[in-house]
């Protein structure tokens, strides 16, 4: 029998079996259905399990304190809430009840200090860091000048009444506005809603010299000085005896335009009143003057040479690090030995310090107290206001024949004197 005939007989026999036994077909169909059902059921179980896991993750992620850190004043309270929970917490605790206590999430500030408030839930601990401060009187500053007004407030409590120990020196209104009438010291007391009494001492100083409606020459007196006055040494020695308060002036150094601008406060406490404009030489590209906002240091040096060099400068005032305001350079302590550094004023030429004419360096030496804020900015070519100042800062030309500069022959035409400098704080010398 050939192979084709045998294959045909086999197919016929298989067909007959299926026709004569329908149960076989049902069982086959049942098997397919069961397999399909099992597959669907498995997929649904995986999906449900995934959804449940996701819900648990979301639920766990949503459980958190409404605050993780808080600053509060003594006697005040606030409420901590553990969000996202479905049952009661196990406990609330404070790590230092002398600073703050907690009950049911309500935190009460007891005394100044720091501590943690913790809550336990579902075998996990959640923490809020607490800082407690005592209430205090907040003025803009603890000193005033004759004629100044200043508003003060109480932080962390409510002031019901203000009083001055010496109203003829400093008077105070119901809303906490202070007015300085004459030089002296007064204590201002605030009686608060909590029953506590707060106190602050205000020192009143003489007003600084401000020229009314100043001309450009008033703000930049070096523009009408002779070369001898700009580089000479009048022979004065020593250090400041006292200086203005540190926030009397704010100094801005513009590196692009090589200009320094000094401002005093207006009636709103903003530094908008121009006091002095100066031409300077900041650091060159290989030794740039650092930018940023700095508080001047206490070091002052009247006339000294650079460490390890035979180059000198007058009226050194430390800004930060080893960066000083100082005069132009000299080859000795004799002002007649001035160098070409004078002709570089208005250009980047130093090793990082800021060079000035002698009168300008002298002004900073006596008037810019330790703590005075100095902003050194990069500047911009688009700054038309500073550009206009730079264009007007023209100094006397350096003479072709070197003059002999004797102290007794150096003129003095600047618009201030040392005895006009406010003596707010005693100067304490800081060695170089």
Short mmCIF file of C-alpha atoms in Angstrom, two decimals:
data_model
loop_
_atom_site.label_atom_id
_atom_site.label_comp_id
_atom_site.label_asym_id
_atom_site.label_seq_id
_atom_site.Cartn_x
_atom_site.Cartn_y
_atom_site.Cartn_z
CA UNK A 1 0.00 0.00 0.00
CA UNK A 2 1.50 3.28 -0.96
CA UNK A 3 2.04 6.19 1.45
CA UNK A 4 -0.68 8.39 -0.05
CA UNK A 5 -3.35 5.74 0.48
CA UNK A 6 -2.30 5.19 4.13
CA UNK A 7 -2.46 8.96 4.89
CA UNK A 8 -5.95 9.16 3.45
CA UNK A 9 -7.21 6.26 5.58
CA UNK A 10 -5.78 7.88 8.73
CA UNK A 11 -7.56 11.15 8.10
CA UNK A 12 -10.85 9.41 7.45
CA UNK A 13 -10.60 7.42 10.67
CA UNK A 14 -9.89 10.60 12.72
CA UNK A 15 -12.88 12.35 11.21
CA UNK A 16 -15.16 9.40 12.01
CA UNK A 17 -14.08 9.37 15.64
CA UNK A 18 -14.91 13.04 16.08
CA UNK A 19 -18.30 12.69 14.45
CA UNK A 20 -19.25 9.60 16.46
CA UNK A 21 -17.97 11.06 19.82
CA UNK A 22 -19.08 14.73 20.35
CA UNK A 23 -17.89 14.60 23.99
CA UNK A 24 -14.38 14.62 22.77
CA UNK A 25 -15.06 17.90 21.05
CA UNK A 26 -16.65 19.34 24.22
CA UNK A 27 -13.70 18.28 26.31
CA UNK A 28 -11.32 19.93 23.89
CA UNK A 29 -13.42 23.09 23.90
CA UNK A 30 -13.63 22.97 27.70
CA UNK A 31 -9.87 22.70 27.92
CA UNK A 32 -9.41 25.76 25.69
CA UNK A 33 -12.00 27.70 27.70
CA UNK A 34 -10.40 26.68 30.97
CA UNK A 35 -7.00 27.72 29.72
CA UNK A 36 -8.42 31.05 28.54
CA UNK A 37 -10.25 31.54 31.84
CA UNK A 38 -7.11 30.71 33.77
CA UNK A 39 -5.13 33.21 31.71
CA UNK A 40 -7.69 35.98 32.25
CA UNK A 41 -7.97 35.20 35.95
CA UNK A 42 -4.18 35.32 36.32
CA UNK A 43 -3.95 38.66 34.52
CA UNK A 44 -6.74 40.12 36.64
CA UNK A 45 -5.03 38.88 39.81
CA UNK A 46 -1.75 40.44 38.75
CA UNK A 47 -3.55 43.68 37.90
CA UNK A 48 -5.40 43.73 41.21
CA UNK A 49 -2.20 42.96 43.11
CA UNK A 50 -0.42 45.75 41.30
CA UNK A 51 -3.22 48.19 42.03
CA UNK A 52 -3.22 47.20 45.70
CA UNK A 53 0.56 47.64 45.89
CA UNK A 54 0.24 51.00 44.18
CA UNK A 55 -2.49 52.07 46.57
CA UNK A 56 -0.33 51.06 49.53
CA UNK A 57 2.62 53.00 48.12
CA UNK A 58 0.45 56.06 47.49
CA UNK A 59 -1.11 55.78 50.94
CA UNK A 60 2.32 55.48 52.56
CA UNK A 61 3.73 58.35 50.50
CA UNK A 62 0.83 60.60 51.48
CA UNK A 63 1.41 60.14 55.21
CA UNK A 64 3.39 63.19 56.37
CA UNK A 65 3.39 65.97 58.94
CA UNK A 66 1.91 69.26 57.82
CA UNK A 67 5.21 70.88 58.97
CA UNK A 68 8.71 69.42 59.22
CA UNK A 69 10.21 72.55 60.82
CA UNK A 70 8.74 75.51 62.62
CA UNK A 71 9.96 78.68 64.34
CA UNK A 72 7.69 79.92 67.13
CA UNK A 73 7.85 82.48 69.93
CA UNK A 74 7.67 81.72 73.64
CA UNK A 75 4.08 81.27 74.84
CA UNK A 76 2.68 80.66 71.35
CA UNK A 77 1.08 77.42 70.12
CA UNK A 78 0.47 75.73 66.80
CA UNK A 79 -1.08 72.46 65.59
CA UNK A 80 0.85 69.59 64.04
CA UNK A 81 -1.21 67.21 61.91
CA UNK A 82 -0.13 63.84 60.52
CA UNK A 83 -1.88 63.80 57.15
CA UNK A 84 -3.04 60.69 55.27
CA UNK A 85 -3.59 58.39 58.24
CA UNK A 86 -6.62 56.09 58.69
CA UNK A 87 -6.32 55.36 62.39
CA UNK A 88 -5.04 56.94 65.59
CA UNK A 89 -1.35 57.61 66.12
CA UNK A 90 0.56 55.69 68.79
CA UNK A 91 2.03 58.73 70.55
CA UNK A 92 3.33 62.33 70.37
CA UNK A 93 6.61 63.25 72.11
CA UNK A 94 8.93 66.26 72.58
CA UNK A 95 12.66 65.66 72.88
CA UNK A 96 12.92 68.61 75.31
CA UNK A 97 9.80 69.67 77.18
CA UNK A 98 11.66 72.63 78.71
CA UNK A 99 11.64 74.11 75.19
CA UNK A 100 8.31 72.88 73.80
CA UNK A 101 5.56 70.48 74.86
CA UNK A 102 3.09 68.56 72.69
CA UNK A 103 -0.32 67.06 73.41
CA UNK A 104 -2.42 65.53 70.68
CA UNK A 105 -0.40 67.41 68.10
CA UNK A 106 -0.78 70.82 69.81
CA UNK A 107 2.71 72.27 70.35
CA UNK A 108 3.31 74.91 73.03
CA UNK A 109 6.53 76.97 73.10
CA UNK A 110 7.92 77.08 76.64
CA UNK A 111 11.36 78.73 76.42
CA UNK A 112 13.98 79.73 73.86
CA UNK A 113 15.85 76.79 72.38
CA UNK A 114 15.50 73.93 69.91
CA UNK A 115 13.95 70.48 70.08
CA UNK A 116 12.16 67.86 67.97
CA UNK A 117 8.49 66.95 68.20
CA UNK A 118 7.88 63.34 67.09
CA UNK A 119 4.79 61.31 66.28
CA UNK A 120 4.56 57.49 65.94
CA UNK A 121 2.24 55.82 63.48
CA UNK A 122 2.19 52.30 61.99
CA UNK A 123 5.70 51.52 63.28
CA UNK A 124 7.14 54.71 61.75
CA UNK A 125 8.23 57.99 63.40
CA UNK A 126 7.71 61.43 61.84
CA UNK A 127 9.62 64.50 63.09
CA UNK A 128 9.19 68.28 63.14
CA UNK A 129 12.17 70.43 64.17
CA UNK A 130 11.16 73.25 66.52
CA UNK A 131 12.97 76.54 67.16
CA UNK A 132 11.63 78.72 69.97
CA UNK A 133 12.61 82.40 70.21
CA UNK A 134 11.79 84.95 72.88
CA UNK A 135 9.70 87.95 71.75
CA UNK A 136 11.77 91.09 71.14
CA UNK A 137 11.60 94.68 69.99
CA UNK A 138 12.71 95.07 66.39
CA UNK A 139 13.88 98.51 65.31
CA UNK A 140 15.76 99.04 62.02
CA UNK A 141 18.88 99.70 64.12
CA UNK A 142 19.84 100.55 67.72
CA UNK A 143 20.98 104.07 66.97
CA UNK A 144 19.57 107.20 65.36
CA UNK A 145 20.81 110.61 64.30
CA UNK A 146 19.33 113.90 65.42
CA UNK A 147 16.20 114.54 63.37
CA UNK A 148 15.72 110.90 62.33
CA UNK A 149 12.46 108.99 62.71
CA UNK A 150 12.23 105.21 62.91
CA UNK A 151 9.40 102.71 63.33
CA UNK A 152 9.83 99.80 65.72
CA UNK A 153 7.65 96.73 66.25
CA UNK A 154 7.42 93.83 68.68
CA UNK A 155 8.08 90.38 67.24
CA UNK A 156 6.33 87.45 68.89
CA UNK A 157 3.91 89.50 70.99
CA UNK A 158 1.67 92.55 70.77
CA UNK A 159 2.77 95.88 72.24
CA UNK A 160 0.04 97.66 74.19
CA UNK A 161 2.13 100.67 75.25
CA UNK A 162 5.52 102.22 74.49
CA UNK A 163 7.49 104.54 76.79
CA UNK A 164 10.78 106.43 76.54
CA UNK A 165 13.02 106.94 79.56
CA UNK A 166 14.18 110.27 78.08
CA UNK A 167 11.58 111.69 75.69
CA UNK A 168 13.64 114.84 75.19
CA UNK A 169 16.29 112.66 73.54
CA UNK A 170 14.01 110.09 71.88
CA UNK A 171 10.23 110.35 71.90
CA UNK A 172 7.92 107.47 70.99
CA UNK A 173 4.37 107.49 69.64
CA UNK A 174 1.59 104.97 70.27
CA UNK A 175 2.38 103.07 67.06
CA UNK A 176 6.07 102.71 67.96
CA UNK A 177 7.43 105.56 65.85
CA UNK A 178 10.62 107.03 67.37
CA UNK A 179 11.93 110.57 66.85
CA UNK A 180 15.47 111.57 67.78
CA UNK A 181 15.72 115.10 69.19
CA UNK A 182 19.24 115.48 70.52
CA UNK A 183 22.43 113.56 71.15
CA UNK A 184 22.25 111.07 74.03
CA UNK A 185 20.86 107.68 75.10
CA UNK A 186 17.31 106.61 75.93
CA UNK A 187 15.62 103.33 76.85
CA UNK A 188 12.41 102.41 75.04
CA UNK A 189 10.05 100.06 76.90
CA UNK A 190 7.17 98.07 75.41
CA UNK A 191 4.45 96.61 77.63
CA UNK A 192 2.96 93.60 75.84
CA UNK A 193 -0.33 91.75 75.73
CA UNK A 194 1.24 88.68 77.35
CA UNK A 195 2.23 90.78 80.37
CA UNK A 196 5.94 90.76 79.59
CA UNK A 197 7.97 93.96 79.30
CA UNK A 198 10.57 94.40 76.56
CA UNK A 199 13.31 97.04 76.45
CA UNK A 200 15.82 98.41 73.98
CA UNK A 201 18.48 101.13 74.26
CA UNK A 202 18.69 103.75 71.49
CA UNK A 203 21.80 105.90 71.05
CA UNK A 204 21.34 109.22 69.30
CA UNK A 205 24.28 110.74 67.41
CA UNK A 206 24.85 114.02 65.64
CA UNK A 207 23.73 114.20 62.04
CA UNK A 208 26.32 113.53 59.32
CA UNK A 209 27.31 116.33 56.98
CA UNK A 210 25.12 116.23 53.88
CA UNK A 211 25.40 119.00 51.31
CA UNK A 212 21.99 120.24 50.19
CA UNK A 213 21.48 120.17 46.42
CA UNK A 214 25.10 119.18 45.74
CA UNK A 215 26.83 119.91 42.45
CA UNK A 216 29.05 117.33 40.78
CA UNK A 217 32.10 119.18 42.16
CA UNK A 218 30.66 118.78 45.67
CA UNK A 219 30.35 115.01 45.16
CA UNK A 220 33.67 114.66 43.35
CA UNK A 221 35.97 117.28 44.93
CA UNK A 222 39.06 115.64 43.42
CA UNK A 223 38.01 116.99 40.01
CA UNK A 224 39.09 120.52 40.99
CA UNK A 225 42.20 119.62 43.01
CA UNK A 226 45.79 120.16 41.93
CA UNK A 227 48.13 117.28 41.21
CA UNK A 228 50.05 118.02 44.42
CA UNK A 229 46.91 117.65 46.52
CA UNK A 230 45.88 114.45 44.73
CA UNK A 231 49.17 112.61 45.40
CA UNK A 232 50.84 114.52 48.25
CA UNK A 233 51.35 113.68 51.90
CA UNK A 234 50.36 116.44 54.34
CA UNK A 235 52.24 114.74 57.16
CA UNK A 236 49.35 113.70 59.37
CA UNK A 237 49.96 110.51 61.33
CA UNK A 238 48.02 108.07 63.47
CA UNK A 239 44.67 106.36 63.30
CA UNK A 240 41.04 107.46 63.60
CA UNK A 241 40.01 108.07 67.20
CA UNK A 242 36.35 107.38 66.52
CA UNK A 243 34.20 106.70 63.49
CA UNK A 244 30.60 106.85 62.26
CA UNK A 245 28.30 103.89 62.85
CA UNK A 246 28.98 101.04 60.38
CA UNK A 247 25.75 101.52 58.45
CA UNK A 248 26.16 105.28 58.03
CA UNK A 249 27.41 104.80 54.47
CA UNK A 250 27.29 102.16 51.76
CA UNK A 251 30.10 101.94 49.21
CA UNK A 252 29.58 100.67 45.66
CA UNK A 253 32.58 99.81 43.48
CA UNK A 254 31.86 99.44 39.76
CA UNK A 255 34.66 97.44 38.10
CA UNK A 256 33.55 98.10 34.54
CA UNK A 257 33.56 101.88 34.86
CA UNK A 258 36.28 102.01 37.57
CA UNK A 259 34.13 104.27 39.72
CA UNK A 260 33.33 104.28 43.45
CA UNK A 261 30.05 105.74 44.70
CA UNK A 262 29.31 106.39 48.38
CA UNK A 263 25.73 106.78 49.59
CA UNK A 264 24.00 107.69 52.86
CA UNK A 265 20.51 106.70 54.02
CA UNK A 266 17.40 108.63 53.09
CA UNK A 267 14.37 109.03 55.38
CA UNK A 268 13.19 105.54 54.39
CA UNK A 269 16.49 103.97 55.39
CA UNK A 270 17.54 103.37 51.78
CA UNK A 271 21.01 104.29 50.53
CA UNK A 272 20.04 106.86 47.92
CA UNK A 273 21.76 110.08 49.03
CA UNK A 274 25.04 110.49 47.10
CA UNK A 275 27.97 111.54 49.28
CA UNK A 276 31.11 111.06 47.19
CA UNK A 277 32.25 109.86 43.75
CA UNK A 278 35.77 108.54 43.21
CA UNK A 279 37.89 107.38 40.28
CA UNK A 280 39.78 104.17 40.98
CA UNK A 281 42.08 101.45 39.62
CA UNK A 282 40.84 97.93 40.45
CA UNK A 283 42.62 94.66 39.67
CA UNK A 284 43.79 93.88 36.15
CA UNK A 285 42.66 90.77 34.25
CA UNK A 286 45.39 88.55 35.71
CA UNK A 287 44.66 89.62 39.30
CA UNK A 288 41.05 90.67 39.38
CA UNK A 289 39.37 92.38 42.31
CA UNK A 290 36.82 89.97 43.82
CA UNK A 291 33.16 90.78 43.31
CA UNK A 292 30.55 90.44 46.03
CA UNK A 293 29.22 92.20 49.11
CA UNK A 294 31.66 92.62 51.99
CA UNK A 295 31.81 94.25 55.40
CA UNK A 296 34.91 96.34 55.87
CA UNK A 297 37.43 95.11 58.41
CA UNK A 298 39.09 97.12 61.16
CA UNK A 299 42.64 97.25 59.78
CA UNK A 300 43.90 100.75 58.93
CA UNK A 301 47.48 101.61 57.90
CA UNK A 302 48.51 105.22 57.42
CA UNK A 303 51.61 104.86 55.21
CA UNK A 304 53.32 101.56 54.50
CA UNK A 305 55.07 99.49 51.89
CA UNK A 306 53.83 96.26 50.36
CA UNK A 307 55.16 93.12 51.99
CA UNK A 308 58.40 92.08 50.32
CA UNK A 309 58.42 95.04 47.93
CA UNK A 310 59.86 98.56 47.86
CA UNK A 311 56.51 100.00 46.83
CA UNK A 312 54.47 102.16 49.20
CA UNK A 313 50.92 103.47 49.52
CA UNK A 314 48.98 105.79 51.85
CA UNK A 315 45.72 105.40 53.79
CA UNK A 316 45.13 101.65 53.69
CA UNK A 317 41.63 100.38 54.65
CA UNK A 318 40.96 96.64 54.57
CA UNK A 319 37.92 95.40 52.64
CA UNK A 320 38.32 91.62 52.77
CA UNK A 321 41.13 89.07 52.77
CA UNK A 322 44.15 91.01 51.52
CA UNK A 323 42.12 93.44 49.41
CA UNK A 324 42.47 97.08 50.48
CA UNK A 325 41.41 100.54 49.47
CA UNK A 326 44.64 102.58 49.32
CA UNK A 327 46.28 105.46 47.50
CA UNK A 328 48.35 105.37 44.32
CA UNK A 329 51.83 103.84 44.57
CA UNK A 330 55.18 105.36 45.56
CA UNK A 331 58.76 104.13 45.37
CA UNK A 332 59.37 105.24 48.96
CA UNK A 333 57.55 106.78 51.88
CA UNK A 334 58.23 110.19 50.31
CA UNK A 335 55.27 111.43 48.26
CA UNK A 336 57.67 113.01 45.75
CA UNK A 337 58.50 109.45 44.67
CA UNK A 338 55.03 108.88 43.17
CA UNK A 339 54.79 106.38 40.32
CA UNK A 340 52.93 106.24 37.02
CA UNK A 341 50.12 104.45 38.87
CA UNK A 342 48.51 107.90 39.09
CA UNK A 343 48.04 108.01 35.32
CA UNK A 344 46.38 104.57 35.47
CA UNK A 345 43.49 105.75 37.65
CA UNK A 346 40.31 104.93 35.79
CA UNK A 347 41.87 101.74 34.40
CA UNK A 348 42.28 98.17 35.68
CA UNK A 349 45.89 98.18 36.86
CA UNK A 350 46.30 96.77 40.39
CA UNK A 351 47.00 93.31 41.78
CA UNK A 352 43.50 93.16 43.30
CA UNK A 353 43.42 96.13 45.67
CA UNK A 354 41.58 99.33 44.75
CA UNK A 355 43.82 102.35 44.19
CA UNK A 356 42.61 105.91 44.70
CA UNK A 357 43.81 109.47 44.86
CA UNK A 358 45.13 110.39 48.32
CA UNK A 359 42.08 112.54 49.25
CA UNK A 360 39.66 109.74 48.34
CA UNK A 361 41.70 107.06 50.16
CA UNK A 362 41.83 109.41 53.14
CA UNK A 363 38.04 109.87 53.12
CA UNK A 364 37.49 106.11 53.34
CA UNK A 365 40.21 105.76 56.00
CA UNK A 366 38.38 108.09 58.39
CA UNK A 367 34.71 107.72 57.40
CA UNK A 368 34.10 104.07 56.41
CA UNK A 369 34.00 102.29 59.76
CA UNK A 370 34.59 98.57 60.24
CA UNK A 371 31.35 96.86 59.25
CA UNK A 372 30.55 99.34 56.47
CA UNK A 373 29.06 97.41 53.56
CA UNK A 374 31.07 97.47 50.33
CA UNK A 375 29.45 96.12 47.18
CA UNK A 376 31.96 95.32 44.45
CA UNK A 377 30.08 94.66 41.24
CA UNK A 378 31.20 93.70 37.74
CA UNK A 379 29.27 96.56 36.18
CA UNK A 380 27.90 96.88 32.67
CA UNK A 381 28.55 98.92 29.53
CA UNK A 382 24.78 99.59 29.46
CA UNK A 383 24.86 101.39 32.82
CA UNK A 384 24.44 104.92 31.51
CA UNK A 385 24.20 106.53 34.96
CA UNK A 386 27.59 105.21 36.12
CA UNK A 387 29.07 105.97 32.70
CA UNK A 388 27.99 109.60 33.08
CA UNK A 389 29.77 109.79 36.45
CA UNK A 390 32.93 108.24 34.98
CA UNK A 391 32.97 110.72 32.09
CA UNK A 392 32.95 113.65 34.52
CA UNK A 393 35.68 112.31 36.80
CA UNK A 394 38.57 114.16 35.18
CA UNK A 395 41.72 114.60 37.27
CA UNK A 396 44.69 116.97 36.96
CA UNK A 397 47.33 115.73 34.52
CA UNK A 398 50.57 114.29 35.84
CA UNK A 399 53.25 116.96 35.27
CA UNK A 400 56.04 116.34 32.81
CA UNK A 401 58.60 117.59 35.35
CA UNK A 402 58.50 115.82 38.73
CA UNK A 403 57.77 118.36 41.49
CA UNK A 404 59.13 118.17 45.03
CA UNK A 405 56.15 117.61 47.28
CA UNK A 406 56.71 118.92 50.80
CA UNK A 407 54.07 118.33 53.47
CA UNK A 408 53.81 121.99 54.40
CA UNK A 409 53.22 122.96 50.77
CA UNK A 410 50.41 120.50 50.02
CA UNK A 411 47.14 122.42 49.60
CA UNK A 412 43.87 121.32 51.16
CA UNK A 413 40.61 122.08 49.33
CA UNK A 414 38.53 119.01 50.22
CA UNK A 415 35.04 119.68 51.59
CA UNK A 416 35.35 117.94 54.97
CA UNK A 417 37.55 117.94 58.08
CA UNK A 418 38.38 115.20 60.54
CA UNK A 419 36.59 116.97 63.39
CA UNK A 420 33.38 116.88 61.31
CA UNK A 421 33.37 113.08 61.20
CA UNK A 422 30.65 111.69 63.51
CA UNK A 423 32.29 110.17 66.60
CA UNK A 424 29.76 107.38 67.04
CA UNK A 425 32.10 104.55 68.00
CA UNK A 426 35.61 104.44 69.34
CA UNK A 427 37.99 103.04 66.75
CA UNK A 428 39.84 99.94 67.93
CA UNK A 429 42.98 99.37 65.93
CA UNK A 430 43.39 95.99 64.22
CA UNK A 431 47.02 95.25 63.22
CA UNK A 432 47.85 94.59 59.58
#
